[in-house]
Coordinates of N, CA and C and ligand atoms in Angstrom, one line a residue:
M1 N 0.8 -1.2 0.0 CA 0.0 0.0 0.0 C 0.9 1.3 0.0
A2 N 0.5 2.2 -0.8 CA 1.3 3.5 -0.9 C 1.2 4.3 0.4
A3 N 2.2 5.1 0.7 CA 2.1 5.9 1.9 C 1.0 6.9 1.7
G4 N 0.5 7.5 2.8 CA -0.5 8.5 2.7 C -1.7 8.1 3.5
V5 N -2.9 8.2 2.9 CA -4.1 7.9 3.5 C -4.1 6.4 3.9
Q6 N -4.5 6.1 5.2 CA -4.5 4.7 5.6 C -5.9 4.3 6.0
P7 N -6.3 3.0 5.8 CA -7.6 2.6 6.3 C -7.7 2.8 7.8
E8 N -8.9 3.3 8.2 CA -9.1 3.5 9.6 C -10.1 2.4 10.1
A9 N -9.6 1.7 11.2 CA -10.4 0.6 11.7 C -11.6 1.3 12.5
V10 N -12.7 0.7 12.3 CA -14.0 1.1 12.9 C -14.5 0.1 13.9
R11 N -14.8 0.5 15.1 CA -15.2 -0.4 16.2 C -16.7 -0.6 16.2
V12 N -17.2 -1.8 16.1 CA -18.6 -2.0 16.1 C -18.9 -2.8 17.4
I13 N -19.9 -2.3 18.2 CA -20.2 -2.9 19.5 C -21.6 -3.6 19.4
W14 N -22.5 -3.0 18.7 CA -23.8 -3.6 18.6 C -24.1 -3.7 17.1
P15 N -24.9 -4.7 16.7 CA -25.4 -5.9 17.4 C -24.2 -6.8 17.9
V16 N -24.4 -7.5 19.0 CA -23.3 -8.3 19.6 C -22.7 -9.2 18.5
A17 N -23.5 -9.8 17.7 CA -23.0 -10.8 16.7 C -22.1 -10.1 15.7
A18 N -22.1 -8.8 15.6 CA -21.3 -8.1 14.6 C -19.9 -7.8 15.1
R19 N -19.7 -8.0 16.5 CA -18.4 -7.7 17.1 C -17.3 -8.5 16.5
R20 N -17.5 -9.7 16.0 CA -16.4 -10.5 15.5 C -15.9 -10.0 14.2
G21 N -16.6 -9.0 13.6 CA -16.2 -8.5 12.3 C -15.1 -7.6 12.3
T22 N -14.6 -7.3 11.1 CA -13.5 -6.3 10.9 C -14.1 -5.2 10.0
Y23 N -13.9 -4.0 10.4 CA -14.6 -2.9 9.7 C -13.5 -1.8 9.4
Y24 N -13.6 -1.3 8.2 CA -12.6 -0.2 7.9 C -13.3 0.9 7.1
R25 N -12.8 2.1 7.3 CA -13.3 3.3 6.6 C -12.2 4.0 5.9
L26 N -12.5 4.6 4.8 CA -11.6 5.5 4.1 C -12.3 6.7 3.5
P27 N -11.7 7.8 3.3 CA -12.3 8.9 2.6 C -12.5 8.4 1.1
N28 N -13.6 8.9 0.6 CA -13.9 8.7 -0.9 C -13.1 9.7 -1.7
S29 N -11.8 9.6 -1.8 CA -11.0 10.6 -2.4 C -10.0 10.0 -3.4
P30 N -9.5 10.8 -4.3 CA -8.4 10.3 -5.2 C -7.2 9.8 -4.4
A31 N -6.8 10.5 -3.3 CA -5.7 10.1 -2.5 C -5.9 8.7 -1.9
A32 N -7.1 8.5 -1.5 CA -7.3 7.1 -0.9 C -7.2 6.1 -2.0
L33 N -7.7 6.4 -3.1 CA -7.6 5.4 -4.2 C -6.2 5.1 -4.6
H34 N -5.4 6.2 -4.6 CA -4.0 6.0 -4.9 C -3.3 5.2 -3.9
A35 N -3.6 5.4 -2.6 CA -3.0 4.7 -1.5 C -3.3 3.2 -1.5
M36 N -4.5 2.9 -2.0 CA -5.0 1.5 -2.0 C -4.8 0.7 -3.3
A37 N -4.3 1.4 -4.3 CA -4.2 0.8 -5.7 C -3.6 -0.5 -5.7
S38 N -2.6 -0.8 -4.9 CA -1.9 -2.1 -4.9 C -2.7 -3.2 -4.5
C39 N -3.9 -2.9 -3.8 CA -4.8 -4.0 -3.4 C -5.7 -4.5 -4.5
L40 N -5.8 -3.7 -5.6 CA -6.8 -3.9 -6.6 C -6.3 -5.0 -7.6
T41 N -7.2 -5.7 -8.2 CA -6.9 -6.6 -9.3 C -7.5 -6.1 -10.6
G42 N -7.1 -6.8 -11.7 CA -7.6 -6.5 -13.0 C -9.1 -6.7 -13.0
S43 N -9.6 -7.7 -12.3 CA -11.1 -8.0 -12.3 C -11.8 -6.9 -11.6
D44 N -11.2 -6.3 -10.6 CA -11.9 -5.1 -9.9 C -12.0 -4.0 -10.9
R45 N -10.9 -3.7 -11.6 CA -10.9 -2.6 -12.5 C -11.9 -2.8 -13.6
Q46 N -12.0 -4.1 -14.1 CA -13.0 -4.4 -15.1 C -14.4 -4.2 -14.6
A47 N -14.7 -4.7 -13.4 CA -16.0 -4.6 -12.8 C -16.4 -3.1 -12.6
A48 N -15.4 -2.3 -12.3 CA -15.7 -0.8 -12.0 C -16.2 -0.1 -13.3
R49 N -15.9 -0.7 -14.4 CA -16.3 0.0 -15.7 C -17.8 0.1 -15.9
R50 N -18.5 -0.7 -15.1 CA -20.0 -0.6 -15.3 C -20.5 0.8 -14.7
H51 N -19.7 1.4 -13.9 CA -20.1 2.7 -13.4 C -19.6 3.8 -14.3
R52 N -20.5 4.6 -14.9 CA -20.0 5.6 -15.9 C -19.5 6.8 -15.2
H53 N -20.2 7.2 -14.0 CA -19.8 8.4 -13.3 C -18.5 8.2 -12.6
P54 N -17.5 9.1 -12.9 CA -16.1 8.8 -12.3 C -16.1 8.7 -10.8
E55 N -16.9 9.5 -10.1 CA -16.9 9.5 -8.6 C -17.5 8.1 -8.1
R56 N -18.5 7.6 -8.8 CA -19.1 6.4 -8.4 C -18.1 5.2 -8.7
R57 N -17.4 5.4 -9.8 CA -16.4 4.3 -10.2 C -15.3 4.3 -9.1
R58 N -14.9 5.5 -8.7 CA -13.8 5.6 -7.7 C -14.3 5.0 -6.4
A59 N -15.6 5.2 -6.0 CA -16.1 4.7 -4.7 C -16.1 3.1 -4.8
F60 N -16.5 2.6 -6.0 CA -16.5 1.2 -6.2 C -15.1 0.6 -6.0
L61 N -14.1 1.3 -6.6 CA -12.7 0.8 -6.6 C -12.1 0.9 -5.2
I62 N -12.4 2.0 -4.5 CA -11.9 2.1 -3.1 C -12.5 1.0 -2.2
A63 N -13.9 0.8 -2.4 CA -14.5 -0.3 -1.6 C -13.9 -1.7 -1.9
S64 N -13.7 -1.9 -3.2 CA -13.1 -3.2 -3.6 C -11.7 -3.4 -2.9
A65 N -10.9 -2.4 -3.0 CA -9.6 -2.4 -2.4 C -9.7 -2.6 -0.8
L66 N -10.6 -1.9 -0.3 CA -10.7 -1.9 1.2 C -11.3 -3.3 1.6
L67 N -12.2 -3.9 0.9 CA -12.7 -5.2 1.2 C -11.5 -6.2 1.1
R68 N -10.7 -6.1 0.1 CA -9.5 -7.0 -0.1 C -8.6 -6.8 1.1
F69 N -8.4 -5.6 1.5 CA -7.5 -5.3 2.6 C -8.0 -5.9 3.9
A70 N -9.3 -5.8 4.2 CA -9.9 -6.4 5.4 C -9.9 -7.9 5.3
L71 N -10.2 -8.4 4.1 CA -10.3 -9.9 3.9 C -8.9 -10.5 4.1
S72 N -7.9 -9.8 3.6 CA -6.5 -10.3 3.8 C -6.2 -10.4 5.2
E73 N -6.6 -9.5 6.0 CA -6.3 -9.6 7.5 C -7.1 -10.7 8.1
V74 N -8.3 -10.9 7.7 CA -9.2 -12.0 8.3 C -8.8 -13.4 7.8
L75 N -8.4 -13.5 6.5 CA -8.2 -14.8 5.9 C -6.7 -15.2 5.9
G76 N -5.8 -14.2 6.1 CA -4.4 -14.4 6.0 C -3.9 -14.7 4.6
R77 N -4.5 -14.1 3.7 CA -4.1 -14.3 2.3 C -3.7 -12.9 1.7
P78 N -2.9 -12.8 0.7 CA -2.6 -11.5 0.0 C -3.9 -11.0 -0.6
P79 N -4.1 -9.7 -0.5 CA -5.3 -9.0 -1.0 C -5.6 -9.4 -2.5
G80 N -4.6 -9.5 -3.3 CA -4.9 -9.8 -4.7 C -5.2 -11.2 -5.0
R81 N -5.0 -12.1 -4.0 CA -5.2 -13.6 -4.3 C -6.5 -14.0 -3.8
I82 N -7.4 -13.1 -3.4 CA -8.7 -13.4 -2.9 C -9.7 -13.3 -4.0
G83 N -10.6 -14.3 -4.2 CA -11.6 -14.2 -5.2 C -12.8 -13.4 -4.7
L84 N -12.9 -12.2 -5.2 CA -13.9 -11.3 -4.7 C -14.9 -11.0 -5.9
E85 N -16.2 -11.3 -5.6 CA -17.2 -11.1 -6.7 C -18.0 -9.9 -6.3
R86 N -18.1 -9.0 -7.3 CA -18.9 -7.7 -7.2 C -19.9 -7.7 -8.3
R87 N -21.2 -8.0 -7.9 CA -22.3 -8.0 -8.8 C -23.2 -6.8 -8.7
P88 N -23.8 -6.3 -9.8 CA -24.7 -5.2 -9.7 C -25.8 -5.5 -8.8
R89 N -26.2 -4.5 -7.9 CA -27.3 -4.6 -7.0 C -27.3 -5.9 -6.1
R90 N -26.1 -6.4 -5.8 CA -26.0 -7.5 -4.9 C -24.9 -7.3 -3.9
R91 N -24.9 -8.0 -2.9 CA -23.8 -7.9 -1.9 C -22.5 -8.4 -2.5
P92 N -21.4 -7.9 -2.1 CA -20.1 -8.5 -2.5 C -20.0 -9.9 -1.9
R93 N -19.2 -10.8 -2.6 CA -19.1 -12.1 -2.1 C -17.7 -12.6 -2.3
V94 N -17.2 -13.5 -1.4 CA -15.9 -14.1 -1.6 C -16.2 -15.5 -2.3
L95 N -15.4 -15.7 -3.3 CA -15.5 -17.0 -4.0 C -14.6 -18.0 -3.2
S96 N -14.7 -19.2 -3.5 CA -14.0 -20.3 -2.8 C -14.4 -20.3 -1.3
P97 N -15.7 -20.5 -1.0 CA -16.1 -20.5 0.4 C -15.6 -21.6 1.2
R98 N -15.1 -22.7 0.5 CA -14.7 -23.9 1.3 C -13.5 -23.5 2.2
W99 N -12.6 -22.8 1.7 CA -11.5 -22.5 2.6 C -11.7 -21.2 3.5
T100 N -12.7 -20.5 3.1 CA -13.0 -19.3 4.0 C -13.8 -19.7 5.2
G101 N -14.6 -20.9 5.1 CA -15.4 -21.3 6.2 C -16.6 -20.3 6.4
G102 N -16.9 -19.6 5.4 CA -18.1 -18.6 5.5 C -17.6 -17.3 5.9
V103 N -18.0 -16.3 5.1 CA -17.6 -14.9 5.5 C -18.6 -14.0 4.8
A104 N -19.2 -13.0 5.6 CA -20.2 -12.1 5.0 C -19.5 -10.8 4.8
L105 N -19.9 -10.1 3.7 CA -19.3 -8.8 3.4 C -20.4 -7.7 3.2
S106 N -20.0 -6.5 3.5 CA -21.0 -5.4 3.2 C -20.2 -4.1 2.9
V107 N -20.8 -3.3 2.1 CA -20.2 -2.0 1.6 C -21.2 -0.9 1.8
A108 N -20.8 0.2 2.2 CA -21.7 1.4 2.2 C -20.8 2.6 1.7
H109 N -21.4 3.5 0.9 CA -20.6 4.7 0.6 C -21.5 5.9 0.7
T110 N -20.8 7.0 1.0 CA -21.5 8.4 0.8 C -20.5 9.1 -0.1
E111 N -20.9 10.4 -0.4 CA -20.0 11.1 -1.3 C -18.6 11.2 -0.7
R112 N -18.5 11.2 0.6 CA -17.2 11.5 1.3 C -16.5 10.3 1.9
W113 N -17.3 9.2 2.2 CA -16.7 8.1 2.9 C -17.1 6.7 2.3
I114 N -16.2 5.8 2.5 CA -16.4 4.4 2.2 C -16.3 3.6 3.4
L115 N -17.2 2.7 3.7 CA -17.2 1.8 4.8 C -17.4 0.4 4.4
V116 N -16.5 -0.5 4.8 CA -16.7 -1.9 4.5 C -16.6 -2.8 5.8
G117 N -17.2 -4.0 5.7 CA -17.2 -4.9 6.8 C -17.0 -6.3 6.3
V118 N -16.3 -7.1 7.1 CA -16.1 -8.5 6.9 C -16.5 -9.3 8.1
L119 N -17.4 -10.1 8.1 CA -17.9 -10.9 9.2 C -17.8 -12.4 9.0
P120 N -16.8 -13.0 9.7 CA -16.6 -14.5 9.5 C -17.8 -15.2 10.1
G121 N -18.1 -16.3 9.5 CA -19.2 -17.2 10.0 C -20.4 -17.2 9.1
R122 N -21.5 -17.7 9.5 CA -22.7 -18.0 8.7 C -23.7 -16.9 8.7
L123 N -23.5 -15.8 9.5 CA -24.5 -14.7 9.5 C -24.3 -13.8 8.3
R124 N -25.3 -13.0 8.1 CA -25.1 -12.1 7.0 C -25.0 -10.6 7.5
L125 N -24.3 -9.8 6.9 CA -23.9 -8.5 7.4 C -24.5 -7.4 6.5
G126 N -25.0 -6.3 7.1 CA -25.4 -5.2 6.3 C -24.9 -3.9 6.9
L127 N -24.3 -3.0 6.1 CA -23.9 -1.7 6.6 C -24.6 -0.6 5.8
D128 N -24.9 0.5 6.5 CA -25.4 1.6 5.8 C -24.8 2.9 6.4
L129 N -24.6 3.9 5.5 CA -23.9 5.1 5.9 C -24.6 6.2 5.1
E130 N -25.0 7.3 5.7 CA -25.6 8.4 5.0 C -25.0 9.7 5.6
Q131 N -24.8 10.7 4.7 CA -24.3 12.0 5.0 C -25.3 12.6 6.0
A132 N -24.9 13.1 7.1 CA -25.8 13.8 8.1 C -26.5 14.9 7.4
G133 N -27.8 15.1 7.6 CA -28.5 16.2 7.0 C -29.3 15.7 5.8
R134 N -29.0 14.6 5.2 CA -29.8 14.0 4.1 C -31.1 13.5 4.7
Q135 N -32.1 13.4 3.8 CA -33.4 12.9 4.2 C -33.9 11.9 3.2
P136 N -34.4 10.8 3.6 CA -35.1 9.9 2.6 C -36.3 10.7 2.0
T137 N -36.7 10.3 0.8 CA -37.9 11.0 0.2 C -39.1 10.7 1.1
A138 N -40.1 11.5 1.0 CA -41.4 11.4 1.8 C -42.0 10.0 1.5
N139 N -41.9 9.5 0.3 CA -42.4 8.2 0.0 C -41.7 7.1 0.7
L140 N -40.4 7.2 0.7 CA -39.6 6.2 1.5 C -39.8 6.3 3.0
A141 N -39.9 7.5 3.5 CA -40.1 7.7 4.9 C -41.4 7.1 5.4
Q142 N -42.4 7.2 4.5 CA -43.7 6.7 4.9 C -43.7 5.2 4.9
R143 N -42.8 4.6 4.1 CA -42.8 3.1 4.1 C -41.9 2.4 5.1
L144 N -41.2 3.3 5.9 CA -40.4 2.7 7.0 C -41.3 2.0 8.0
P145 N -40.9 0.8 8.5 CA -41.7 0.0 9.3 C -41.7 0.5 10.8
W146 N -42.0 1.7 11.0 CA -42.0 2.2 12.4 C -43.4 2.8 12.7
P147 N -43.9 2.5 13.9 CA -45.2 3.1 14.3 C -45.0 4.6 14.4
D148 N -46.0 5.4 14.0 CA -45.9 6.8 14.1 C -45.6 7.4 15.5
T149 N -46.1 6.6 16.5 CA -45.9 7.0 17.9 C -44.5 6.8 18.4
D150 N -43.7 6.0 17.7 CA -42.3 5.7 18.1 C -41.3 6.8 17.6
K151 N -40.8 7.6 18.5 CA -39.9 8.6 18.1 C -38.5 8.3 18.6
T152 N -38.2 7.1 18.9 CA -36.9 6.7 19.5 C -35.7 6.9 18.6
A153 N -35.9 7.0 17.3 CA -34.7 7.3 16.4 C -35.1 8.3 15.4
L154 N -34.2 9.2 15.1 CA -34.5 10.2 14.1 C -34.7 9.6 12.8
L155 N -35.4 10.3 11.9 CA -35.7 9.7 10.6 C -34.5 9.2 9.8
L156 N -33.4 10.0 9.7 CA -32.3 9.5 9.0 C -31.7 8.2 9.6
Q157 N -31.7 8.2 11.0 CA -31.1 7.0 11.7 C -32.0 5.8 11.4
R158 N -33.3 6.0 11.4 CA -34.3 4.9 11.1 C -34.0 4.4 9.7
W159 N -33.8 5.3 8.8 CA -33.5 4.9 7.4 C -32.3 4.0 7.3
T160 N -31.2 4.4 8.0 CA -29.9 3.6 7.9 C -30.1 2.3 8.6
L161 N -30.9 2.2 9.7 CA -31.2 1.0 10.4 C -31.9 0.0 9.4
V162 N -32.9 0.6 8.7 CA -33.6 -0.2 7.7 C -32.8 -0.7 6.5
E163 N -32.0 0.3 6.0 CA -31.1 0.0 4.8 C -30.1 -1.1 5.2
A164 N -29.5 -1.0 6.4 CA -28.6 -2.0 6.8 C -29.3 -3.4 7.0
A165 N -30.5 -3.4 7.5 CA -31.3 -4.6 7.6 C -31.6 -5.2 6.2
L166 N -31.9 -4.4 5.3 CA -32.2 -4.8 3.9 C -31.0 -5.4 3.2
K167 N -29.9 -4.7 3.5 CA -28.6 -5.2 2.9 C -28.2 -6.6 3.5
A168 N -28.5 -6.7 4.9 CA -28.1 -8.0 5.5 C -29.0 -9.1 4.9
H169 N -30.3 -8.8 4.7 CA -31.1 -9.8 4.1 C -30.7 -10.0 2.6
G170 N -30.3 -9.0 1.9 CA -29.8 -9.2 0.6 C -30.7 -8.8 -0.5
L171 N -31.9 -8.3 -0.1 CA -32.9 -8.0 -1.1 C -32.8 -6.5 -1.6
G172 N -32.1 -5.7 -0.8 CA -32.1 -4.3 -1.1 C -33.4 -3.7 -0.9
L173 N -33.7 -2.6 -1.6 CA -34.9 -1.8 -1.4 C -36.2 -2.6 -1.7
T174 N -36.1 -3.6 -2.5 CA -37.3 -4.4 -2.8 C -37.8 -5.2 -1.6
G175 N -36.9 -5.4 -0.6 CA -37.3 -6.1 0.6 C -38.1 -5.3 1.6
L176 N -38.2 -4.0 1.3 CA -38.9 -3.1 2.3 C -40.3 -3.5 2.7
R177 N -41.0 -4.0 1.7 CA -42.4 -4.5 1.9 C -42.5 -5.6 3.0
A178 N -41.5 -6.5 3.0 CA -41.6 -7.6 3.9 C -40.9 -7.4 5.2
L179 N -40.3 -6.2 5.4 CA -39.6 -6.0 6.7 C -40.5 -5.5 7.8
Q180 N -40.5 -6.2 8.9 CA -41.3 -5.8 10.0 C -40.4 -5.4 11.2
L181 N -40.8 -4.4 11.9 CA -40.1 -4.0 13.2 C -40.7 -4.8 14.3
R182 N -39.9 -5.6 15.0 CA -40.4 -6.4 16.1 C -40.1 -6.0 17.5
G183 N -39.2 -5.0 17.7 CA -38.9 -4.5 19.0 C -37.6 -3.8 19.1
S184 N -37.3 -3.2 20.2 CA -36.1 -2.5 20.4 C -35.6 -2.6 21.8
G185 N -34.3 -2.4 22.0 CA -33.7 -2.4 23.3 C -32.4 -1.6 23.3
H186 N -31.6 -1.6 24.3 CA -30.4 -0.8 24.3 C -29.4 -1.3 23.3
Q187 N -29.6 -2.5 22.8 CA -28.6 -3.0 21.8 C -29.1 -2.7 20.4
G188 N -30.2 -2.1 20.2 CA -30.7 -1.8 18.8 C -32.1 -2.3 18.6
W189 N -32.3 -2.5 17.3 CA -33.7 -2.9 16.9 C -33.7 -4.3 16.3
R190 N -34.9 -5.0 16.5 CA -35.1 -6.3 16.0 C -36.1 -6.2 14.9
F191 N -35.7 -6.8 13.7 CA -36.6 -6.9 12.6 C -36.8 -8.3 12.2
L192 N -37.9 -8.5 11.4 CA -38.1 -9.8 10.8 C -38.4 -9.6 9.4
S193 N -37.8 -10.5 8.5 CA -38.1 -10.4 7.1 C -38.2 -11.8 6.5
E194 N -39.4 -12.2 6.1 CA -39.6 -13.5 5.6 C -39.0 -14.6 6.5
D195 N -39.3 -14.5 7.8 CA -38.8 -15.5 8.8 C -37.4 -15.3 9.2
W196 N -36.7 -14.4 8.6 CA -35.3 -14.1 9.0 C -35.2 -13.1 10.1
P197 N -34.7 -13.5 11.3 CA -34.5 -12.4 12.3 C -33.3 -11.6 11.9
I198 N -33.5 -10.3 12.1 CA -32.4 -9.3 11.8 C -32.2 -8.4 12.9
R199 N -31.0 -8.2 13.4 CA -30.8 -7.1 14.4 C -30.0 -6.0 13.8
S200 N -30.4 -4.8 14.1 CA -29.8 -3.6 13.5 C -29.5 -2.6 14.5
A201 N -28.3 -2.0 14.5 CA -28.0 -1.0 15.6 C -27.3 0.2 15.0
A202 N -27.5 1.3 15.6 CA -26.8 2.6 15.1 C -25.3 2.4 15.2
L203 N -24.6 2.9 14.2 CA -23.1 2.9 14.3 C -22.7 4.3 14.9
T204 N -22.1 4.2 16.0 CA -21.8 5.5 16.7 C -20.2 5.6 16.7
G205 N -19.8 6.8 17.1 CA -18.4 7.1 17.3 C -17.6 7.2 16.0
L206 N -18.3 7.6 14.9 CA -17.5 7.8 13.6 C -17.2 9.3 13.5
P207 N -16.0 9.7 13.8 CA -15.7 11.2 13.8 C -15.4 11.6 12.3
G208 N -15.3 12.8 12.1 CA -14.9 13.3 10.8 C -15.9 14.3 10.2
Y209 N -15.5 15.1 9.3 CA -16.3 16.1 8.7 C -16.4 15.8 7.2
P210 N -17.6 15.8 6.6 CA -18.9 16.1 7.2 C -19.4 14.8 7.9
G211 N -20.3 15.0 8.9 CA -20.7 13.9 9.7 C -21.5 12.9 9.0
V212 N -21.6 11.7 9.6 CA -22.4 10.7 9.0 C -23.3 10.0 10.0
V213 N -24.3 9.4 9.5 CA -25.2 8.6 10.3 C -25.1 7.2 9.7
G214 N -25.0 6.2 10.6 CA -24.8 4.8 10.0 C -25.4 3.7 10.9
A215 N -25.5 2.5 10.3 CA -26.0 1.4 11.0 C -25.4 0.1 10.6
V216 N -25.4 -0.9 11.5 CA -24.9 -2.2 11.2 C -26.0 -3.2 11.5
A217 N -26.2 -4.2 10.6 CA -27.2 -5.2 10.8 C -26.6 -6.6 10.6
V218 N -27.2 -7.5 11.3 CA -26.8 -8.9 11.2 C -28.1 -9.8 11.0
A219 N -28.1 -10.6 10.0 CA -29.3 -11.5 9.7 C -28.9 -12.9 10.0
E220 N -29.8 -13.6 10.6 CA -29.6 -15.1 10.8 C -30.2 -15.8 9.6
V221 N -29.3 -16.5 8.9 CA -29.8 -17.1 7.7 C -30.6 -18.4 8.1
M222 N -31.8 -18.5 7.7 CA -32.6 -19.7 8.0 C -32.2 -20.8 7.0
P223 N -32.0 -22.1 7.5 CA -31.6 -23.1 6.6 C -32.8 -23.5 5.6
Ligands
LIG1 C1 -28.7 -0.4 -3.6 C2 -29.2 -0.3 -2.1 C3 -28.8 -1.7 -1.5 C4 -28.4 0.7 -1.3 O1 -28.2 1.9 -2.0 P1 -27.4 3.2 -1.4 O2 -27.9 3.5 -0.1 O3 -27.7 4.2 -2.5 O4 -25.9 2.8 -1.5 P2 -24.9 2.4 -0.4 O5 -23.6 3.1 -0.7 O6 -25.4 2.5 1.0 O7 -24.7 0.8 -0.8 C5 -24.2 0.4 -2.0 C6 -23.6 -1.0 -1.9 O8 -24.6 -1.9 -1.3 C7 -24.3 -3.2 -1.8 N1 -25.6 -3.7 -2.3 C8 -26.2 -3.5 -3.4 N2 -27.3 -4.2 -3.5 C9 -27.3 -5.0 -2.4 C10 -28.2 -6.0 -2.0 N3 -29.3 -6.4 -2.7 N4 -28.0 -6.6 -0.8 C11 -26.9 -6.3 -0.1 N5 -26.0 -5.3 -0.5 C12 -26.2 -4.7 -1.6 C13 -23.3 -3.1 -2.9 O9 -22.1 -3.5 -2.3 C14 -23.2 -1.6 -3.2 O10 -21.9 -1.1 -3.4 P3 -21.2 -1.5 -4.8 O11 -22.2 -1.2 -5.9 O12 -20.0 -0.6 -4.8 O13 -20.9 -2.9 -4.7 C15 -30.7 -0.1 -2.1 O14 -31.2 -0.3 -0.9 C16 -31.2 1.3 -2.6 O15 -31.3 1.5 -3.8 N6 -31.5 2.2 -1.7 C17 -32.1 3.5 -2.0 C18 -31.1 4.6 -1.7 C19 -31.8 5.9 -1.3 O16 -32.9 6.2 -1.7 N7 -31.2 6.5 -0.3 C20 -31.8 7.7 0.2 C21 -31.0 8.0 1.5 S1 -31.4 9.4 2.4

């Protein structure tokens, strides 16, 4: 890795099942891409071409490099030797699951930040990050599975809790209809989607300007 910007480890405390994961953040900047370029492979660069917008392409590349960096730490393999699959509108996936023993990946970006997570085991992981001050559209806000009387989380925080849960489930936005809120506690919120229990919690303690609101979710995959 070139000198300069370095991946910043992010500590996740809730949900408890997410603690075993490895999480890193980087600025979404040309300097970060330059610093991480040695982690990228030809297939990452090829996959990035599907994004026409240069900033989106850069975010994709930084996320790929950061996933490889985190996976290398978790799996003890060189970043470029890990089979990483990046499919449109799907979660990233590690190929060759036999030797990994199962590992879940997730990516979130804002205009300014990239966040990735690697969670070993059979659970599924979802991360979401939004620039503080953004708001979901009125239509999306209305569809969030929260009773009107429940004001325990601000709208943008609710949105990230839901997005992280949807990413953990793997359906993305199309899964919103099936997502039910089942309860909350000091460790976060419990959701259910098509019989899958999902726990989602606010990601706190992420310093930096501009500020972000984020969430981490873990889904138990039903056999
Ligand atoms: C695509 C979606 C999963 C997230 O979109 P998003 O919030 O714009 O983007 P994020 O940066 O948080 O996440 C994008 C990453 O999610 C991952 N992802 C995409 N589809 C996924 C799915 N079905 N399941 C799990 N992860 C998925 C990918 O890794 C993607 O990054 P990549 O394309 O570089 O690989 C989907 O839920 C969506 O379209 N959401 C609407 C976004 C919106 O309206 N936001 C308003 C916020 S105020």
